[in-house]
Coordinates of C-alpha atoms in Angstrom, one line a residue:
X25 CA 21.9 -19.1 -17.0
X26 CA 25.5 -20.2 -16.4
X27 CA 26.7 -21.4 -13.0
X28 CA 28.1 -18.0 -12.1
X29 CA 24.8 -16.3 -13.1
X30 CA 22.8 -18.8 -11.0
X31 CA 25.1 -18.1 -8.0
X32 CA 24.5 -14.4 -8.3
X33 CA 20.8 -14.9 -8.8
X34 CA 20.5 -17.1 -5.7
X35 CA 22.4 -14.6 -3.5
X36 CA 20.2 -11.7 -4.7
X37 CA 17.0 -13.8 -4.3
X38 CA 18.0 -14.7 -0.7
X39 CA 18.6 -11.1 0.2
X40 CA 15.4 -10.0 -1.5
X41 CA 13.3 -12.6 0.3
X42 CA 14.7 -11.6 3.6
X43 CA 14.0 -7.9 2.9
X44 CA 10.5 -8.7 1.7
X45 CA 9.6 -10.6 4.8
X46 CA 11.0 -7.8 7.0
X47 CA 9.3 -5.0 5.1
X48 CA 5.9 -6.8 5.0
X49 CA 6.1 -7.6 8.7
X50 CA 6.9 -4.0 9.6
X51 CA 4.2 -2.5 7.3
X52 CA 1.7 -5.1 8.5
X53 CA 2.2 -4.3 12.1
X54 CA 2.3 -0.5 11.6
X55 CA -0.5 -0.2 9.0
X56 CA -2.7 -3.2 8.9
X57 CA -3.7 -3.3 12.6
X58 CA -4.4 0.4 12.5
X59 CA -6.9 -0.1 9.7
X60 CA -8.8 -2.7 11.6
X61 CA -10.7 -0.2 13.8
X62 CA -13.6 -2.5 14.7
X63 CA -15.6 -3.4 17.8
X64 CA -13.0 -3.9 20.5
X65 CA -15.4 -5.2 23.1
X66 CA -16.5 -8.2 20.9
X67 CA -14.8 -11.5 21.6
X68 CA -16.0 -12.7 18.2
X69 CA -14.3 -9.7 16.5
X70 CA -11.1 -10.2 18.5
X71 CA -11.0 -13.8 17.3
X72 CA -11.2 -12.7 13.6
X73 CA -8.8 -9.8 13.7
X74 CA -5.8 -11.9 12.8
X75 CA -7.5 -13.6 9.8
X76 CA -8.9 -10.3 8.5
X77 CA -5.4 -8.7 8.9
X78 CA -3.9 -11.5 6.8
X79 CA -6.2 -10.4 3.9
X80 CA -4.2 -7.2 3.8
X81 CA -0.9 -9.0 3.2
X82 CA -1.2 -9.3 -0.6
X83 CA -1.8 -5.6 -1.0
X84 CA 1.0 -4.7 1.4
X85 CA 3.3 -7.1 -0.4
X86 CA 2.5 -5.6 -3.7
X87 CA 3.6 -2.2 -2.4
X88 CA 7.0 -3.4 -0.9
X89 CA 8.1 -6.0 -3.5
X90 CA 9.9 -3.5 -5.6
X91 CA 11.8 -2.1 -2.6
X92 CA 12.7 -5.6 -1.5
X93 CA 14.1 -6.2 -5.0
X94 CA 16.3 -3.1 -5.0
X95 CA 17.5 -3.7 -1.4
X96 CA 18.3 -7.4 -2.1
X97 CA 20.0 -6.7 -5.4
X98 CA 22.2 -3.9 -3.9
X99 CA 23.1 -6.1 -1.0
X100 CA 24.1 -9.0 -3.3
X101 CA 26.2 -6.7 -5.5
X102 CA 27.8 -5.1 -2.5
X103 CA 28.6 -8.5 -1.1
X104 CA 30.2 -9.5 -4.4
X105 CA 32.4 -6.4 -4.2
X106 CA 33.2 -7.0 -0.5
X107 CA 34.4 -10.5 -1.3
X108 CA 36.3 -9.2 -4.4
X109 CA 34.2 -11.6 -6.5
X110 CA 33.0 -8.7 -8.7
X111 CA 36.5 -7.5 -9.4
X112 CA 37.6 -11.1 -10.3
X113 CA 34.7 -11.4 -12.7
X114 CA 35.7 -8.2 -14.4
X115 CA 39.4 -9.1 -14.4
X116 CA 38.7 -12.5 -16.0
X117 CA 37.3 -10.7 -19.1
X118 CA 33.7 -11.8 -18.4
X119 CA 31.0 -9.6 -19.9
X120 CA 28.9 -7.3 -17.7
X121 CA 25.9 -9.4 -18.8
X122 CA 27.1 -12.0 -16.2
X123 CA 26.0 -9.6 -13.5
X124 CA 23.1 -7.9 -15.4
X125 CA 21.2 -11.1 -16.4
X126 CA 20.6 -12.6 -12.9
X127 CA 19.6 -9.2 -11.4
X128 CA 17.3 -8.5 -14.3
X129 CA 15.9 -12.0 -14.0
X130 CA 15.2 -11.3 -10.4
X131 CA 13.2 -8.2 -11.4
X132 CA 11.3 -10.2 -14.0
X133 CA 10.3 -12.8 -11.4
X134 CA 9.1 -10.1 -9.1
X135 CA 7.2 -8.5 -12.0
X136 CA 5.4 -11.8 -12.6
X137 CA 4.6 -12.1 -8.9
X138 CA 3.1 -8.6 -9.0
X139 CA 1.0 -9.4 -12.0
X140 CA -0.5 -12.4 -10.0
X141 CA -1.0 -10.3 -6.9
X142 CA -2.6 -7.3 -8.8
X143 CA -5.0 -9.3 -11.0
X144 CA -5.8 -12.4 -9.0
X145 CA -4.8 -12.6 -5.3
X146 CA -5.1 -8.9 -4.5
X147 CA -8.8 -8.3 -5.5
X148 CA -9.8 -11.6 -3.8
X149 CA -8.0 -10.6 -0.6
X150 CA -9.6 -7.1 -0.6
X151 CA -13.0 -8.7 -0.9
X152 CA -12.2 -11.0 2.0
X153 CA -11.0 -8.1 4.1
X154 CA -14.0 -5.9 3.6
X155 CA -16.5 -8.7 3.8
X156 CA -14.8 -9.7 7.1
X157 CA -15.2 -6.2 8.5
X158 CA -18.9 -6.2 7.4
X159 CA -19.5 -9.5 9.1
X160 CA -17.9 -8.5 12.3
X161 CA -19.7 -5.1 12.5
X162 CA -23.0 -6.8 11.7
X163 CA -22.4 -9.4 14.5
X164 CA -21.4 -6.6 16.9
X165 CA -24.6 -4.7 16.3
X166 CA -27.0 -7.6 16.4
X167 CA -25.3 -9.8 19.0
X168 CA -23.0 -7.9 21.3
X169 CA -24.5 -4.4 21.7
X170 CA -26.6 -4.2 24.8
X171 CA -29.9 -2.2 24.6
X172 CA -29.7 1.1 26.3
X173 CA -25.9 1.3 26.4
X174 CA -23.7 3.7 24.4
X175 CA -20.7 1.9 22.8
X176 CA -17.9 3.5 20.8
X177 CA -17.4 1.0 18.0
X178 CA -14.8 3.2 16.2
X179 CA -12.9 6.3 17.1
X180 CA -15.6 9.0 17.1
X181 CA -18.4 6.6 16.2
X182 CA -20.9 5.9 19.0
X183 CA -24.0 3.7 18.7
X184 CA -26.9 2.7 20.9
X185 CA -29.9 0.5 20.3
X186 CA -33.2 -0.1 21.9
X187 CA -33.9 -3.8 21.1
X188 CA -32.7 -6.5 18.7
X189 CA -35.0 -8.9 16.9
X190 CA -32.9 -11.1 14.6
X191 CA -31.4 -8.8 12.0
X192 CA -33.7 -6.0 12.9
X193 CA -32.8 -3.3 15.4
X194 CA -35.4 -0.9 17.1
X195 CA -34.6 2.6 18.2
X196 CA -31.1 3.1 16.8
X197 CA -28.9 6.1 17.8
X198 CA -25.7 6.8 16.0
X199 CA -23.3 9.7 16.6
X200 CA -20.5 10.2 14.0
X201 CA -17.7 12.6 15.1
X202 CA -15.1 11.3 12.7
X203 CA -15.4 14.4 10.4
X204 CA -13.6 17.3 12.0
X205 CA -15.7 19.8 10.2
X206 CA -19.2 18.5 11.2
X207 CA -20.9 16.4 13.9
X208 CA -23.5 14.0 12.5
X209 CA -26.2 12.4 14.6
X210 CA -28.6 9.8 13.3
X211 CA -31.9 8.7 14.9
X212 CA -34.0 5.9 13.4
X213 CA -37.1 4.1 14.5
X214 CA -35.8 0.9 13.0
X215 CA -32.6 -0.5 11.3
X216 CA -32.0 -3.7 9.4
X217 CA -28.9 -5.7 8.4
X218 CA -29.3 -6.5 4.8
X219 CA -27.3 -8.3 2.1
X220 CA -26.5 -6.8 -1.3
X221 CA -23.9 -7.9 -3.8
X222 CA -22.4 -10.3 -1.3
X223 CA -21.9 -7.5 1.2
X224 CA -23.6 -6.4 4.4
X225 CA -25.2 -3.0 5.0
X226 CA -27.0 -1.3 7.8
X227 CA -30.2 0.3 6.6
X228 CA -31.8 3.0 8.7
X229 CA -35.6 3.3 8.3
X230 CA -37.8 6.3 9.2
X231 CA -35.4 8.7 11.0
X232 CA -33.6 12.0 11.1
X233 CA -30.1 13.2 10.5
X234 CA -28.9 16.1 12.6
X235 CA -25.8 17.9 11.1
X236 CA -23.9 20.4 13.2
X237 CA -21.2 22.5 11.6
X238 CA -18.2 22.7 13.9
X239 CA -17.0 26.1 12.6
X240 CA -20.2 28.1 13.3
X241 CA -22.4 25.7 15.2
X242 CA -25.1 25.8 12.6
X243 CA -27.5 22.9 12.7
X244 CA -29.6 21.3 10.0
X245 CA -32.1 18.5 10.3
X246 CA -32.8 16.1 7.5
X247 CA -35.8 13.7 7.6
X248 CA -35.3 10.4 5.7
X249 CA -37.2 7.3 5.0
X250 CA -34.1 5.1 4.4
X251 CA -30.4 5.7 4.9
X252 CA -27.8 3.1 4.2
X253 CA -24.3 2.4 5.8
X254 CA -21.6 0.1 4.5
X255 CA -20.8 -2.1 7.4
X256 CA -17.2 -2.5 6.2
X257 CA -16.5 1.1 7.3
X258 CA -19.9 2.3 8.5
X259 CA -19.8 5.1 5.9
X260 CA -23.1 6.3 4.4
X261 CA -24.1 5.4 0.9
X262 CA -22.5 7.8 -1.6
X263 CA -19.3 8.5 0.4
X264 CA -17.7 5.4 -1.1
X265 CA -18.4 2.7 -3.7
X266 CA -20.7 -0.1 -2.6
X267 CA -18.2 -2.4 -4.1
X268 CA -14.7 -0.8 -4.2
X269 CA -12.7 -0.9 -7.4
X270 CA -9.9 -2.7 -5.6
X271 CA -12.3 -5.6 -4.9
X272 CA -13.4 -6.0 -8.5
X273 CA -11.8 -8.6 -10.8
X274 CA -9.8 -7.2 -13.7
X275 CA -12.3 -8.5 -16.2
X276 CA -15.0 -6.5 -14.6
X277 CA -12.9 -3.4 -14.8
X278 CA -12.0 -4.0 -18.4
X279 CA -15.6 -4.7 -19.5
X280 CA -17.8 -2.8 -16.9
X281 CA -21.5 -3.0 -16.9
X282 CA -22.6 0.3 -18.4
X283 CA -25.7 0.2 -16.1
X284 CA -23.5 -0.1 -13.0
X285 CA -24.2 3.0 -10.8
X286 CA -20.6 3.0 -9.6
X287 CA -19.3 3.1 -13.1
X288 CA -21.7 5.7 -14.1
X289 CA -20.8 8.0 -11.2
X290 CA -17.1 7.3 -11.0
X291 CA -15.7 6.0 -14.4
X292 CA -12.3 7.5 -13.6
X293 CA -11.9 5.1 -10.6
X294 CA -12.1 2.1 -13.0
X295 CA -9.5 3.6 -15.3
X296 CA -7.2 4.5 -12.4
X297 CA -7.4 1.0 -10.9
X298 CA -6.6 -0.6 -14.2
X299 CA -3.7 1.7 -14.8
X300 CA -2.3 0.8 -11.4
X301 CA -2.7 -2.9 -11.9
X302 CA -1.1 -2.9 -15.3
X303 CA 1.8 -0.6 -14.3
X304 CA 2.8 -2.0 -10.9
X305 CA 4.7 -4.9 -12.5
X306 CA 7.1 -2.5 -14.3
X307 CA 8.5 -1.2 -11.0
X308 CA 10.5 -4.3 -10.0
X309 CA 12.2 -4.2 -13.4
X310 CA 13.0 -0.5 -13.1
X311 CA 14.3 -1.0 -9.5
X312 CA 16.5 -4.0 -10.5
X313 CA 18.1 -2.0 -13.4
X314 CA 18.6 1.0 -11.0
X315 CA 20.4 -1.3 -8.6
X316 CA 22.7 -2.3 -11.4
X317 CA 23.4 1.3 -12.2
X318 CA 24.3 2.3 -8.6
X319 CA 26.0 -0.9 -7.4
X320 CA 26.9 -3.1 -10.4
X321 CA 30.4 -1.7 -11.2
X322 CA 33.4 -3.5 -9.7
X323 CA 35.1 -2.1 -6.6
X324 CA 37.9 -3.3 -4.4
X325 CA 37.0 -4.2 -0.8
X326 CA 39.1 -1.2 0.3
X327 CA 36.7 1.2 -1.4
X328 CA 33.8 0.0 0.7
X329 CA 30.1 -0.1 -0.3
X330 CA 30.0 3.6 -1.0
X331 CA 26.7 5.4 -1.4
X332 CA 25.1 2.6 -3.4
X333 CA 22.3 1.8 -1.0
X334 CA 21.5 5.5 -0.3
X335 CA 21.5 6.2 -4.0
X336 CA 19.4 3.2 -4.7
X337 CA 16.7 3.8 -2.2
X338 CA 16.6 7.6 -2.9
X339 CA 16.0 6.9 -6.6
X340 CA 13.4 4.3 -5.8
X341 CA 11.5 6.6 -3.4
X342 CA 11.5 9.4 -6.0
X343 CA 10.3 7.0 -8.7
X344 CA 7.5 5.6 -6.6
X345 CA 6.5 9.1 -5.5
X346 CA 6.2 10.1 -9.2
X347 CA 4.1 7.0 -9.7
X348 CA 1.6 8.1 -7.0
X349 CA 1.4 11.6 -8.4
X350 CA 0.7 10.2 -11.9
X351 CA -2.1 8.0 -10.5
X352 CA -3.6 11.0 -8.9
X353 CA -3.7 12.8 -12.2
X354 CA -6.1 10.1 -13.6
X355 CA -8.8 11.4 -11.3
X356 CA -8.7 14.7 -13.0
X357 CA -8.3 13.5 -16.6
X358 CA -8.5 9.8 -17.6
X359 CA -6.4 10.6 -20.7
X360 CA -3.4 11.2 -18.4
X361 CA -3.4 7.5 -17.6
X362 CA -0.5 7.2 -20.2
X363 CA 1.7 9.1 -17.7
X364 CA 1.2 6.2 -15.2
X365 CA 3.0 3.9 -17.7
X366 CA 5.6 6.5 -18.9
X367 CA 7.0 7.0 -15.4
X368 CA 8.4 3.4 -14.9
X369 CA 9.2 3.0 -18.6
X370 CA 11.2 6.2 -18.6
X371 CA 13.2 5.0 -15.6
X372 CA 13.8 1.7 -17.3
X373 CA 15.1 3.5 -20.4
X374 CA 17.3 5.8 -18.4
X375 CA 18.9 3.0 -16.5
X376 CA 19.5 1.0 -19.7
X377 CA 21.2 4.1 -21.2
X378 CA 23.4 4.5 -18.2
X379 CA 24.4 0.8 -18.2
X380 CA 25.1 0.9 -22.0
X381 CA 27.3 4.0 -21.5
X382 CA 29.0 2.3 -18.5
X383 CA 28.4 5.3 -16.3
X384 CA 29.4 4.7 -12.6
X385 CA 26.9 6.9 -10.8
X386 CA 28.7 6.3 -7.4
X387 CA 31.9 7.9 -8.8
X388 CA 30.3 11.0 -10.1
X389 CA 31.9 14.2 -8.6
X390 CA 28.5 15.4 -7.4
X391 CA 27.8 12.2 -5.6
X392 CA 31.3 12.1 -4.0
X393 CA 31.1 15.7 -2.8
X394 CA 27.7 15.0 -1.3
X395 CA 29.0 11.9 0.4
X396 CA 32.0 13.8 1.8
X397 CA 29.7 16.6 3.0
X398 CA 27.4 14.1 4.8
X399 CA 30.4 12.4 6.4
X400 CA 31.8 15.7 7.6
X401 CA 28.5 16.7 9.1
X402 CA 28.3 13.3 10.9
X403 CA 31.8 13.6 12.2
X404 CA 31.1 17.2 13.4
X405 CA 28.0 16.0 15.2
X406 CA 29.8 13.1 16.8
X407 CA 32.4 15.4 18.1
X408 CA 29.8 17.3 20.0
X409 CA 29.1 14.2 22.2
X410 CA 31.5 13.7 25.1
X411 CA 33.8 10.7 24.7
X412 CA 32.9 10.4 21.0
X413 CA 35.8 9.3 18.7
X414 CA 36.3 10.3 15.1
X415 CA 35.0 7.9 12.5
X416 CA 37.5 5.3 11.8
X417 CA 39.5 6.2 14.9
X418 CA 40.1 4.2 18.1
X419 CA 38.5 5.0 21.4
X420 CA 40.9 6.2 24.0
X421 CA 41.8 3.8 26.8
X422 CA 41.2 4.6 30.4

């Protein structure tokens, strides 16, 4: 890259990194800590919460990296216009590639990062997260639950034990009210913490399951010899994979064991996970090109930033929503996995077409009329507040 291209790349990279750190922090605080619904009375659990929450960062980062790219790219392009640098570049006769190349390079770097996160770091972090939850819940049951006391270890999940002998629990009672349609109550003469496939499970032995339907109050009783719970979420066997597809290495998804019970029962989940991992890296490129479409044209600093950021984020949200919808289609028909790749590829092709045709989306009449309507509504709303001054006007002096 030339000196000017490196300058633009560095500015866009700086804005993108700042956006990425802000987005990851916000999502981590709002989402990650809510997902760690583990024993709150355990000092050992409290000490491990921060470490386990860190295991969610790669997955969260993979979700927000494309948005950090489009925010950073648009901010950099708007800054070039605000400083009249973009207009000078155009007036000097420089090709539009001077602006396109660094922004596209930023998208490619982010795409490479997502490939590493999706195929290497992400699965390992997911294994660490769920194994950490299993360990904490196992410790809570065997070390911190006091015999004879009823403790709510999750919202709607209450457990009580009679006695603990190592990894064996006598007289276990478990009430599960998490399902709004049915109340589940488990009684077991004995329960054991066992290891399987590098994970911990709670195995109930010789007991009963009482199921009460909330709608009509009908109760059914099921006698069982063994009943297993995954200690990562305390969900019974069959309600989720023993080893989640998000925890599996990519090689294991590409060449699954045909005798694997998870693969035999849910082959579509393997296809869906692979489609997501191999398509995620396309979104940073699509978002970088879309940023060039909405903010890459030269403007004078008198024209202002315009609707570039609104258009950029709106288009990004629509594209990502379509990506989620296409992934959901794979559950119904694995042959529809092609749609997962077509969504970002179609966006890339559309943006390239607009750039080649030199279409300034921000100057389209529909966009201008929409922007004028929004500003008019905002000014009308501001006028309803006492003492409010019109946009661009000066507040009156006392």
